[in-house]
Amino acid sequence: MITLPLIIAAGIFNTVEFYVIVSVIAAAVVAVVSLPERKGEVKQHLLAGDLIASNAQTDTAGPGHGSISFQVHEGNIVSLRRDGLKGVNMDGAVSLAVKVSGFDIVIEERISHGAWSSLGSADSAVFYLDFLAPEWYHIRYESELYGEHASLTLHVREGIKLTKNLIH
């Protein structure tokens, strides 16, 4: 009597149904393991820029001449300089909406030209990002007003400097 259950159990391993079930289970395990990591929630940071007055002798700013420069300082503080602004007065404002999702960053530029001022105009703005970890980030910068954009990879590590021209 003891040999009958062993014979029945051994017979299961020789059926097509058994191998189909095992194949489906193996495919399910591979599918679960190969799922991409969850990025988590998107965190948005709103940053105000410090405007830099334009130099009238070297005024090549404006759409098609823009660029962004990143510099990583001590303590993982990243300064972002936006060059190539046109028509922004010193009493205007340039701000950024920075959306961080995992290691992907989308930066949207927002500009308020301001009224004419005796202070002159600005062709650059500087921003400070103090919320990044020492990692590699994929960054997309978008300037809807000027129709310019750029994509780059930034390694947040002290001493890194990176400049990228904006594409019109």
mmCIF file of N, CA and C in Angstrom, residues 77-153:
data_model
loop_
_atom_site.group_PDB
_atom_site.id
_atom_site.type_symbol
_atom_site.label_atom_id
_atom_site.label_comp_id
_atom_site.label_asym_id
_atom_site.label_seq_id
_atom_site.Cartn_x
_atom_site.Cartn_y
_atom_site.Cartn_z
ATOM 1 N N ILE A 77 25.444 71.135 -2.618
ATOM 2 C CA ILE A 77 24.628 72.260 -3.073
ATOM 3 C C ILE A 77 24.994 72.527 -4.526
ATOM 4 N N VAL A 78 23.987 72.526 -5.383
ATOM 5 C CA VAL A 78 24.187 72.700 -6.811
ATOM 6 C C VAL A 78 23.716 74.093 -7.205
ATOM 7 N N SER A 79 24.610 74.851 -7.844
ATOM 8 C CA SER A 79 24.187 76.146 -8.388
ATOM 9 C C SER A 79 23.894 75.957 -9.867
ATOM 10 N N LEU A 80 22.804 76.546 -10.300
ATOM 11 C CA LEU A 80 22.365 76.487 -11.695
ATOM 12 C C LEU A 80 22.315 77.919 -12.208
ATOM 13 N N ARG A 81 23.098 78.198 -13.231
ATOM 14 C CA ARG A 81 23.092 79.527 -13.841
ATOM 15 C C ARG A 81 22.436 79.421 -15.205
ATOM 16 N N ARG A 82 21.426 80.268 -15.413
ATOM 17 C CA ARG A 82 20.704 80.318 -16.681
ATOM 18 C C ARG A 82 21.155 81.577 -17.409
ATOM 19 N N ASP A 83 21.844 81.424 -18.529
ATOM 20 C CA ASP A 83 22.279 82.550 -19.356
ATOM 21 C C ASP A 83 21.413 82.632 -20.600
ATOM 22 N N GLY A 84 21.330 83.827 -21.179
ATOM 23 C CA GLY A 84 20.610 83.989 -22.432
ATOM 24 C C GLY A 84 19.201 84.526 -22.272
ATOM 25 N N LEU A 85 18.914 85.191 -21.177
ATOM 26 C CA LEU A 85 17.591 85.794 -20.994
ATOM 27 C C LEU A 85 17.512 87.064 -21.832
ATOM 28 N N LYS A 86 16.352 87.372 -22.346
ATOM 29 C CA LYS A 86 16.162 88.577 -23.147
ATOM 30 C C LYS A 86 14.850 89.221 -22.731
ATOM 31 N N GLY A 87 14.908 90.523 -22.472
ATOM 32 C CA GLY A 87 13.691 91.257 -22.145
ATOM 33 C C GLY A 87 13.270 91.145 -20.691
ATOM 34 N N VAL A 88 14.146 90.664 -19.836
ATOM 35 C CA VAL A 88 13.830 90.568 -18.410
ATOM 36 C C VAL A 88 14.478 91.759 -17.708
ATOM 37 N N ASN A 89 13.666 92.606 -17.105
ATOM 38 C CA ASN A 89 14.181 93.758 -16.371
ATOM 39 C C ASN A 89 14.603 93.329 -14.975
ATOM 40 N N MET A 90 15.429 94.164 -14.349
ATOM 41 C CA MET A 90 15.957 93.819 -13.025
ATOM 42 C C MET A 90 14.872 93.756 -11.952
ATOM 43 N N ASP A 91 13.708 94.363 -12.202
ATOM 44 C CA ASP A 91 12.613 94.215 -11.240
ATOM 45 C C ASP A 91 11.664 93.086 -11.647
ATOM 46 N N GLY A 92 12.031 92.322 -12.670
ATOM 47 C CA GLY A 92 11.274 91.137 -13.062
ATOM 48 C C GLY A 92 11.688 89.943 -12.210
ATOM 49 N N ALA A 93 11.330 88.752 -12.666
ATOM 50 C CA ALA A 93 11.664 87.556 -11.892
ATOM 51 C C ALA A 93 11.809 86.353 -12.823
ATOM 52 N N VAL A 94 12.718 85.489 -12.451
ATOM 53 C CA VAL A 94 12.866 84.190 -13.112
ATOM 54 C C VAL A 94 12.798 83.152 -12.007
ATOM 55 N N SER A 95 11.926 82.183 -12.171
ATOM 56 C CA SER A 95 11.795 81.126 -11.176
ATOM 57 C C SER A 95 11.754 79.776 -11.868
ATOM 58 N N LEU A 96 11.967 78.744 -11.092
ATOM 59 C CA LEU A 96 11.980 77.380 -11.615
ATOM 60 C C LEU A 96 11.028 76.512 -10.814
ATOM 61 N N ALA A 97 10.325 75.639 -11.516
ATOM 62 C CA ALA A 97 9.561 74.567 -10.890
ATOM 63 C C ALA A 97 10.364 73.294 -11.147
ATOM 64 N N VAL A 98 10.954 72.744 -10.095
ATOM 65 C CA VAL A 98 11.825 71.577 -10.212
ATOM 66 C C VAL A 98 11.054 70.360 -9.703
ATOM 67 N N LYS A 99 10.787 69.410 -10.604
ATOM 68 C CA LYS A 99 10.059 68.195 -10.251
ATOM 69 C C LYS A 99 11.044 67.033 -10.201
ATOM 70 N N VAL A 100 11.165 66.422 -9.027
ATOM 71 C CA VAL A 100 12.108 65.325 -8.814
ATOM 72 C C VAL A 100 11.314 64.036 -8.625
ATOM 73 N N SER A 101 11.602 63.055 -9.475
ATOM 74 C CA SER A 101 10.975 61.745 -9.392
ATOM 75 C C SER A 101 12.084 60.701 -9.456
ATOM 76 N N GLY A 102 12.482 60.209 -8.305
ATOM 77 C CA GLY A 102 13.607 59.277 -8.267
ATOM 78 C C GLY A 102 14.875 60.015 -8.651
ATOM 79 N N PHE A 103 15.509 59.595 -9.751
ATOM 80 C CA PHE A 103 16.711 60.263 -10.241
ATOM 81 C C PHE A 103 16.439 61.022 -11.533
ATOM 82 N N ASP A 104 15.165 61.252 -11.839
ATOM 83 C CA ASP A 104 14.764 62.042 -12.997
ATOM 84 C C ASP A 104 14.278 63.400 -12.522
ATOM 85 N N ILE A 105 14.785 64.459 -13.165
ATOM 86 C CA ILE A 105 14.428 65.823 -12.789
ATOM 87 C C ILE A 105 13.929 66.556 -14.023
ATOM 88 N N VAL A 106 12.781 67.223 -13.892
ATOM 89 C CA VAL A 106 12.265 68.098 -14.935
ATOM 90 C C VAL A 106 12.230 69.502 -14.358
ATOM 91 N N ILE A 107 12.898 70.435 -15.044
ATOM 92 C CA ILE A 107 12.963 71.823 -14.598
ATOM 93 C C ILE A 107 12.199 72.676 -15.594
ATOM 94 N N GLU A 108 11.164 73.354 -15.106
ATOM 95 C CA GLU A 108 10.363 74.248 -15.952
ATOM 96 C C GLU A 108 10.657 75.686 -15.557
ATOM 97 N N GLU A 109 11.046 76.470 -16.536
ATOM 98 C CA GLU A 109 11.400 77.869 -16.303
ATOM 99 C C GLU A 109 10.155 78.745 -16.399
ATOM 100 N N ARG A 110 10.055 79.695 -15.464
ATOM 101 C CA ARG A 110 8.936 80.639 -15.449
ATOM 102 C C ARG A 110 9.512 82.046 -15.370
ATOM 103 N N ILE A 111 9.060 82.921 -16.275
ATOM 104 C CA ILE A 111 9.640 84.256 -16.373
ATOM 105 C C ILE A 111 8.563 85.324 -16.254
ATOM 106 N N SER A 112 8.864 86.337 -15.465
ATOM 107 C CA SER A 112 8.054 87.548 -15.368
ATOM 108 C C SER A 112 8.973 88.696 -15.766
ATOM 109 N N HIS A 113 8.693 89.347 -16.897
ATOM 110 C CA HIS A 113 9.590 90.359 -17.458
ATOM 111 C C HIS A 113 9.736 91.586 -16.571
ATOM 112 N N GLY A 114 8.696 91.971 -15.885
ATOM 113 C CA GLY A 114 8.753 93.165 -15.048
ATOM 114 C C GLY A 114 8.609 94.424 -15.885
ATOM 115 N N ALA A 115 8.301 95.526 -15.220
ATOM 116 C CA ALA A 115 8.163 96.810 -15.898
ATOM 117 C C ALA A 115 9.542 97.395 -16.161
ATOM 118 N N TRP A 116 9.597 98.352 -17.088
ATOM 119 C CA TRP A 116 10.878 98.991 -17.376
ATOM 120 C C TRP A 116 11.407 99.637 -16.108
ATOM 121 N N SER A 117 12.691 99.514 -15.923
ATOM 122 C CA SER A 117 13.295 100.038 -14.699
ATOM 123 C C SER A 117 14.614 100.709 -15.027
ATOM 124 N N SER A 118 14.967 101.707 -14.247
ATOM 125 C CA SER A 118 16.261 102.373 -14.433
ATOM 126 C C SER A 118 17.407 101.456 -14.005
ATOM 127 N N LEU A 119 17.096 100.348 -13.358
ATOM 128 C CA LEU A 119 18.116 99.386 -12.933
ATOM 129 C C LEU A 119 18.682 98.589 -14.107
ATOM 130 N N GLY A 120 18.020 98.642 -15.255
ATOM 131 C CA GLY A 120 18.496 97.933 -16.434
ATOM 132 C C GLY A 120 17.834 96.574 -16.592
ATOM 133 N N SER A 121 18.459 95.739 -17.399
ATOM 134 C CA SER A 121 17.894 94.421 -17.671
ATOM 135 C C SER A 121 18.867 93.327 -17.243
ATOM 136 N N ALA A 122 18.340 92.129 -17.167
ATOM 137 C CA ALA A 122 19.133 90.967 -16.751
ATOM 138 C C ALA A 122 19.266 90.000 -17.915
ATOM 139 N N ASP A 123 20.418 89.372 -18.012
ATOM 140 C CA ASP A 123 20.568 88.330 -19.039
ATOM 141 C C ASP A 123 20.876 86.972 -18.428
ATOM 142 N N SER A 124 20.974 86.926 -17.086
ATOM 143 C CA SER A 124 21.272 85.662 -16.401
ATOM 144 C C SER A 124 20.541 85.604 -15.068
ATOM 145 N N ALA A 125 20.370 84.381 -14.589
ATOM 146 C CA ALA A 125 19.793 84.160 -13.262
ATOM 147 C C ALA A 125 20.500 82.958 -12.644
ATOM 148 N N VAL A 126 20.656 82.991 -11.319
ATOM 149 C CA VAL A 126 21.321 81.908 -10.596
ATOM 150 C C VAL A 126 20.346 81.315 -9.585
ATOM 151 N N PHE A 127 20.340 79.990 -9.506
ATOM 152 C CA PHE A 127 19.469 79.248 -8.600
ATOM 153 C C PHE A 127 20.333 78.291 -7.783
ATOM 154 N N TYR A 128 19.844 77.938 -6.599
ATOM 155 C CA TYR A 128 20.567 77.006 -5.736
ATOM 156 C C TYR A 128 19.663 75.821 -5.398
ATOM 157 N N LEU A 129 20.128 74.634 -5.756
ATOM 158 C CA LEU A 129 19.399 73.396 -5.484
ATOM 159 C C LEU A 129 20.098 72.712 -4.314
ATOM 160 N N ASP A 130 19.452 72.705 -3.159
ATOM 161 C CA ASP A 130 20.072 72.133 -1.963
ATOM 162 C C ASP A 130 19.380 70.856 -1.494
ATOM 163 N N PHE A 131 18.684 70.206 -2.389
ATOM 164 C CA PHE A 131 17.893 69.029 -2.018
ATOM 165 C C PHE A 131 18.321 67.768 -2.763
ATOM 166 N N LEU A 132 19.494 67.775 -3.398
ATOM 167 C CA LEU A 132 19.937 66.622 -4.179
ATOM 168 C C LEU A 132 20.958 65.797 -3.404
ATOM 169 N N ALA A 133 20.866 64.493 -3.558
ATOM 170 C CA ALA A 133 21.808 63.561 -2.936
ATOM 171 C C ALA A 133 22.995 63.353 -3.885
ATOM 172 N N PRO A 134 24.109 62.833 -3.409
ATOM 173 C CA PRO A 134 25.261 62.582 -4.284
ATOM 174 C C PRO A 134 25.010 61.365 -5.179
ATOM 175 N N GLU A 135 24.275 61.569 -6.240
ATOM 176 C CA GLU A 135 23.889 60.521 -7.187
ATOM 177 C C GLU A 135 23.983 61.065 -8.607
ATOM 178 N N TRP A 136 23.674 60.202 -9.578
ATOM 179 C CA TRP A 136 23.566 60.603 -10.979
ATOM 180 C C TRP A 136 22.106 60.974 -11.236
ATOM 181 N N TYR A 137 21.873 62.126 -11.851
ATOM 182 C CA TYR A 137 20.513 62.582 -12.157
ATOM 183 C C TYR A 137 20.379 62.836 -13.652
ATOM 184 N N HIS A 138 19.216 62.469 -14.186
ATOM 185 C CA HIS A 138 18.857 62.765 -15.567
ATOM 186 C C HIS A 138 17.992 64.018 -15.522
ATOM 187 N N ILE A 139 18.451 65.090 -16.164
ATOM 188 C CA ILE A 139 17.791 66.387 -16.059
ATOM 189 C C ILE A 139 17.269 66.828 -17.421
ATOM 190 N N ARG A 140 16.036 67.318 -17.417
ATOM 191 C CA ARG A 140 15.436 67.938 -18.610
ATOM 192 C C ARG A 140 15.050 69.360 -18.221
ATOM 193 N N TYR A 141 15.591 70.351 -18.938
ATOM 194 C CA TYR A 141 15.333 71.765 -18.667
ATOM 195 C C TYR A 141 14.462 72.293 -19.794
ATOM 196 N N GLU A 142 13.370 72.971 -19.442
ATOM 197 C CA GLU A 142 12.434 73.472 -20.446
ATOM 198 C C GLU A 142 12.147 74.950 -20.212
ATOM 199 N N SER A 143 12.296 75.748 -21.272
ATOM 200 C CA SER A 143 11.942 77.156 -21.248
ATOM 201 C C SER A 143 10.831 77.353 -22.267
ATOM 202 N N GLU A 144 9.598 77.334 -21.798
ATOM 203 C CA GLU A 144 8.458 77.436 -22.704
ATOM 204 C C GLU A 144 8.401 78.798 -23.384
ATOM 205 N N LEU A 145 8.710 79.865 -22.651
ATOM 206 C CA LEU A 145 8.632 81.215 -23.207
ATOM 207 C C LEU A 145 9.563 81.384 -24.404
ATOM 208 N N TYR A 146 10.801 80.938 -24.284
ATOM 209 C CA TYR A 146 11.770 81.066 -25.370
ATOM 210 C C TYR A 146 11.769 79.868 -26.318
ATOM 211 N N GLY A 147 11.053 78.824 -25.979
ATOM 212 C CA GLY A 147 11.006 77.632 -26.826
ATOM 213 C C GLY A 147 12.339 76.895 -26.853
ATOM 214 N N GLU A 148 13.043 76.879 -25.736
ATOM 215 C CA GLU A 148 14.346 76.228 -25.654
ATOM 216 C C GLU A 148 14.291 75.080 -24.648
ATOM 217 N N HIS A 149 15.166 74.106 -24.852
ATOM 218 C CA HIS A 149 15.231 72.981 -23.927
ATOM 219 C C HIS A 149 16.615 72.332 -23.989
ATOM 220 N N ALA A 150 16.897 71.520 -22.993
ATOM 221 C CA ALA A 150 18.144 70.763 -22.954
ATOM 222 C C ALA A 150 17.939 69.539 -22.077
ATOM 223 N N SER A 151 18.706 68.490 -22.359
ATOM 224 C CA SER A 151 18.712 67.278 -21.546
ATOM 225 C C SER A 151 20.155 66.920 -21.241
ATOM 226 N N LEU A 152 20.389 66.471 -20.018
ATOM 227 C CA LEU A 152 21.751 66.137 -19.624
ATOM 228 C C LEU A 152 21.729 65.205 -18.427
ATOM 229 N N THR A 153 22.898 64.658 -18.128
ATOM 230 C CA THR A 153 23.085 63.836 -16.939
ATOM 231 C C THR A 153 24.075 64.548 -16.039
#
